[in-house]
Amino acid sequence: MTAYLIRNVSVVGGAPTDLLIRDGVVAETGAGLTAPDATVLDATGLVALPGLVDLHTHLREPGREDAETVESGSRAAALGGYTAVCAMANTSPVADTAGVVEQVWRLGREAGLVDVQPIGAVTVGLAGERLAELGAMADSAARVRIFSDDGHCVADPKLMRRALEYVKAFDGVVAQHAEEPRLTEGAQMHEGEVSTRLGLTGWPAVAEEAIIARDVLLAEHVGSRLHICHVSTAGSVEVLRHAKARGVKVTAEVTPHHLLLTDEKATTYDPVYKVNPPLRTAADIAALRAALAEGVIDIVATDHAPHAVEDKECEWAYARPGMLGLETALSIALDVLGPQWDLIAERMSRAPARIAGLDGHGLDPAPGVPANLTLVDPAARRVIEPADLASRSRNTPYARMTLPGRIVATFLRGEPTVLDGKAVR
Ligand SMILES: [Zn+2]
């Protein structure tokens, strides 16, 4: 195993120092380290962050390997600075049994580019009718702790209550895609001034807020952990603030795109901007950014949703919702938050690792800590070219935009997965 001596790096924004990586861990830190056997990387001007952790990734395997595979998605993640991703359950077949979650987990190990932690479905086939084998998935080799029907809401309150009760036994968490389905029938975009102007059926903010309000009360009643996926409205922030003040064990995520893009994008009719929940208003974005800074929203999660060309480059009404996210998330965070490295480390690595219970991830580089880390060049600016992305899909909403920051290197347990901005494998 090669040792690496990273010279002159700012650890989470601190004064420049050296990091020696040996045998999978950070062996030493300090100025002027020597290690004759180590490969030296000059990291002057670079920032070291704990490897990013994504709580919400769609890897599409099994079933839609034309859109993404565990390997291609893992490579995209590593290039984005991630060392661990949680893979959503809406594959084909659905990850609702020990067999499927173990398959995804094993594919992740074989790819070896990030740790792939499968998420299990809450209900059989994501159908919202009966609970999946939560215990069997928790006991499997994949050790599932997060359960989600993401893509669908667990709309039945009795099923949601039972799921929350069930996961409590092993300190699991239910991650809810908050969307009251009766309020979003036929919805094409955010319900508001722009949808009225375009004559498109709207997805009202209250469809999200009503489910979050219901579920924080259920989580409080049961005393269980609840996580809210892709929070997108100012009203949701207020519900979460209230719940957290009451001591409800609720955590929440926001996506990079909901921090940056508004529903005005729908006026282009370019389906690359179609996403669920939909892009909202500038006022929602302002509330989400403030909530992220304050901690009412705990983490940034990508909702990386690769789609094949035929599912995306068609009429708006027929296009699948979803956007790529893994290879651009850090740049968007840097754009939105500025160089607040401690906040970025907290929201994109430490907190998601804690919520998911991923040992060895989300830890700042320090002696004895597993060497899961990424090196960022904050001064770099890059133009996003879809053809250059490692994902098998091309549905990035940031095509040809110039974004700040570039991932220079990523290490997974001391082995580089990215060097000089390029995937090692
Ligand atoms: Zn979702």
XYZ file of C-alpha atoms in Angstrom, residues 112-284:
173
model
C -14.382 -0.045 -4.733
C -14.564 3.681 -5.488
C -16.842 4.788 -2.645
C -18.640 2.939 0.119
C -22.110 2.166 -1.219
C -24.641 1.865 1.592
C -27.982 0.540 0.304
C -31.227 2.094 1.494
C -34.108 -0.373 1.821
C -37.664 0.205 0.659
C -40.275 0.881 3.350
C -43.048 -0.945 1.489
C -43.056 -3.947 -0.844
C -42.410 -2.769 -4.403
C -42.730 0.867 -3.215
C -46.463 0.236 -3.578
C -47.358 1.776 -0.226
C -49.509 -1.186 0.785
C -47.531 -3.399 3.156
C -44.206 -3.146 4.950
C -41.151 -4.647 3.272
C -38.809 -7.010 5.159
C -37.178 -4.226 7.152
C -35.684 -6.563 9.764
C -34.207 -8.924 7.176
C -32.586 -5.999 5.366
C -31.226 -4.641 8.655
C -29.772 -8.073 9.513
C -28.335 -8.644 6.025
C -24.695 -8.174 5.038
C -25.709 -4.684 3.826
C -26.756 -3.724 7.405
C -29.478 -1.378 6.189
C -30.373 1.421 8.615
C -32.166 3.890 6.315
C -35.484 2.970 4.746
C -37.230 5.007 2.070
C -39.825 4.665 -0.669
C -38.206 7.716 -2.310
C -39.831 8.558 -5.598
C -43.040 7.814 -3.742
C -44.394 9.108 -0.465
C -45.362 6.676 2.277
C -48.774 8.317 2.182
C -50.692 5.920 4.463
C -50.281 7.285 8.008
C -50.780 3.869 9.604
C -48.027 2.297 7.497
C -45.749 5.243 8.240
C -46.384 4.813 11.950
C -45.619 1.090 11.774
C -42.406 1.708 9.823
C -41.257 4.247 12.418
C -42.043 1.779 15.208
C -40.242 -1.057 13.446
C -36.949 0.724 12.764
C -36.704 1.958 16.350
C -35.515 -1.497 17.452
C -32.222 -1.112 15.559
C -31.928 2.702 15.629
C -32.971 2.904 11.999
C -34.437 5.926 10.289
C -37.296 6.360 7.835
C -36.463 8.838 5.063
C -39.673 10.313 3.731
C -40.282 11.681 0.238
C -42.880 14.180 1.461
C -45.569 14.522 -1.188
C -49.270 14.114 -0.480
C -50.164 12.313 -3.712
C -53.761 13.530 -3.879
C -52.522 17.111 -3.973
C -50.027 16.541 -6.789
C -52.081 14.547 -9.292
C -50.969 15.532 -12.788
C -48.486 18.067 -11.424
C -45.790 19.299 -13.827
C -44.065 22.046 -11.859
C -44.302 24.257 -8.762
C -47.795 25.693 -8.270
C -47.485 29.456 -8.431
C -47.335 32.479 -10.648
C -45.146 30.776 -13.273
C -47.324 27.645 -13.541
C -50.380 29.878 -13.991
C -48.611 31.822 -16.735
C -47.547 28.603 -18.521
C -50.860 26.840 -17.969
C -49.181 23.804 -16.383
C -50.685 21.829 -13.492
C -49.007 22.875 -10.255
C -47.368 20.904 -7.378
C -48.366 23.002 -4.359
C -45.973 23.624 -1.491
C -48.637 22.422 0.942
C -48.403 18.879 -0.488
C -44.899 18.692 0.994
C -45.568 20.677 4.148
C -48.671 18.664 5.119
C -46.766 15.361 5.034
C -43.812 16.780 6.985
C -46.192 18.158 9.619
C -47.950 14.791 9.905
C -44.728 12.813 10.045
C -42.925 14.912 12.642
C -45.981 14.412 14.876
C -45.898 10.666 14.188
C -42.150 10.535 14.890
C -42.708 12.398 18.146
C -45.526 10.073 19.124
C -43.472 6.956 18.411
C -40.136 8.403 19.623
C -38.426 7.341 16.424
C -35.986 8.884 13.945
C -37.382 10.551 10.856
C -35.458 12.060 7.956
C -37.055 14.351 5.385
C -35.715 14.073 1.841
C -35.203 17.082 -0.445
C -36.971 19.834 1.519
C -37.997 22.464 -1.024
C -40.288 25.087 0.520
C -40.107 27.925 3.033
C -43.170 26.484 4.793
C -41.415 23.130 5.275
C -38.578 24.965 6.995
C -41.046 26.488 9.466
C -42.571 23.077 10.245
C -39.099 21.602 10.791
C -38.041 24.511 12.992
C -41.104 23.961 15.151
C -40.521 20.190 15.355
C -36.855 20.557 16.266
C -37.737 23.081 18.981
C -40.043 20.401 20.435
C -37.204 17.892 20.441
C -38.554 15.668 17.673
C -35.810 13.397 16.298
C -36.084 14.736 12.771
C -33.309 15.547 10.311
C -33.666 17.090 6.876
C -31.815 17.484 3.616
C -31.834 20.024 0.789
C -30.492 19.401 -2.709
C -27.999 21.647 -4.482
C -30.556 22.443 -7.195
C -33.183 23.595 -4.699
C -30.569 26.001 -3.307
C -29.856 27.574 -6.687
C -32.502 27.186 -9.413
C -36.030 28.656 -9.488
C -39.285 27.668 -11.175
C -38.595 30.356 -13.806
C -36.432 27.661 -15.466
C -39.664 25.925 -16.524
C -40.328 28.758 -18.968
C -37.611 27.201 -21.166
C -39.664 23.986 -21.373
C -36.289 22.197 -21.195
C -37.067 18.945 -19.314
C -33.602 19.003 -17.736
C -35.258 21.344 -15.198
C -38.091 18.918 -14.411
C -37.518 17.466 -10.968
C -39.513 16.165 -8.018
C -40.093 18.097 -5.817
C -40.105 20.861 -8.406
C -37.887 23.917 -8.497
C -39.520 26.554 -6.300
C -39.376 30.346 -5.948
C -36.588 32.755 -5.023
C -38.253 33.233 -1.620
C -38.111 29.462 -1.004
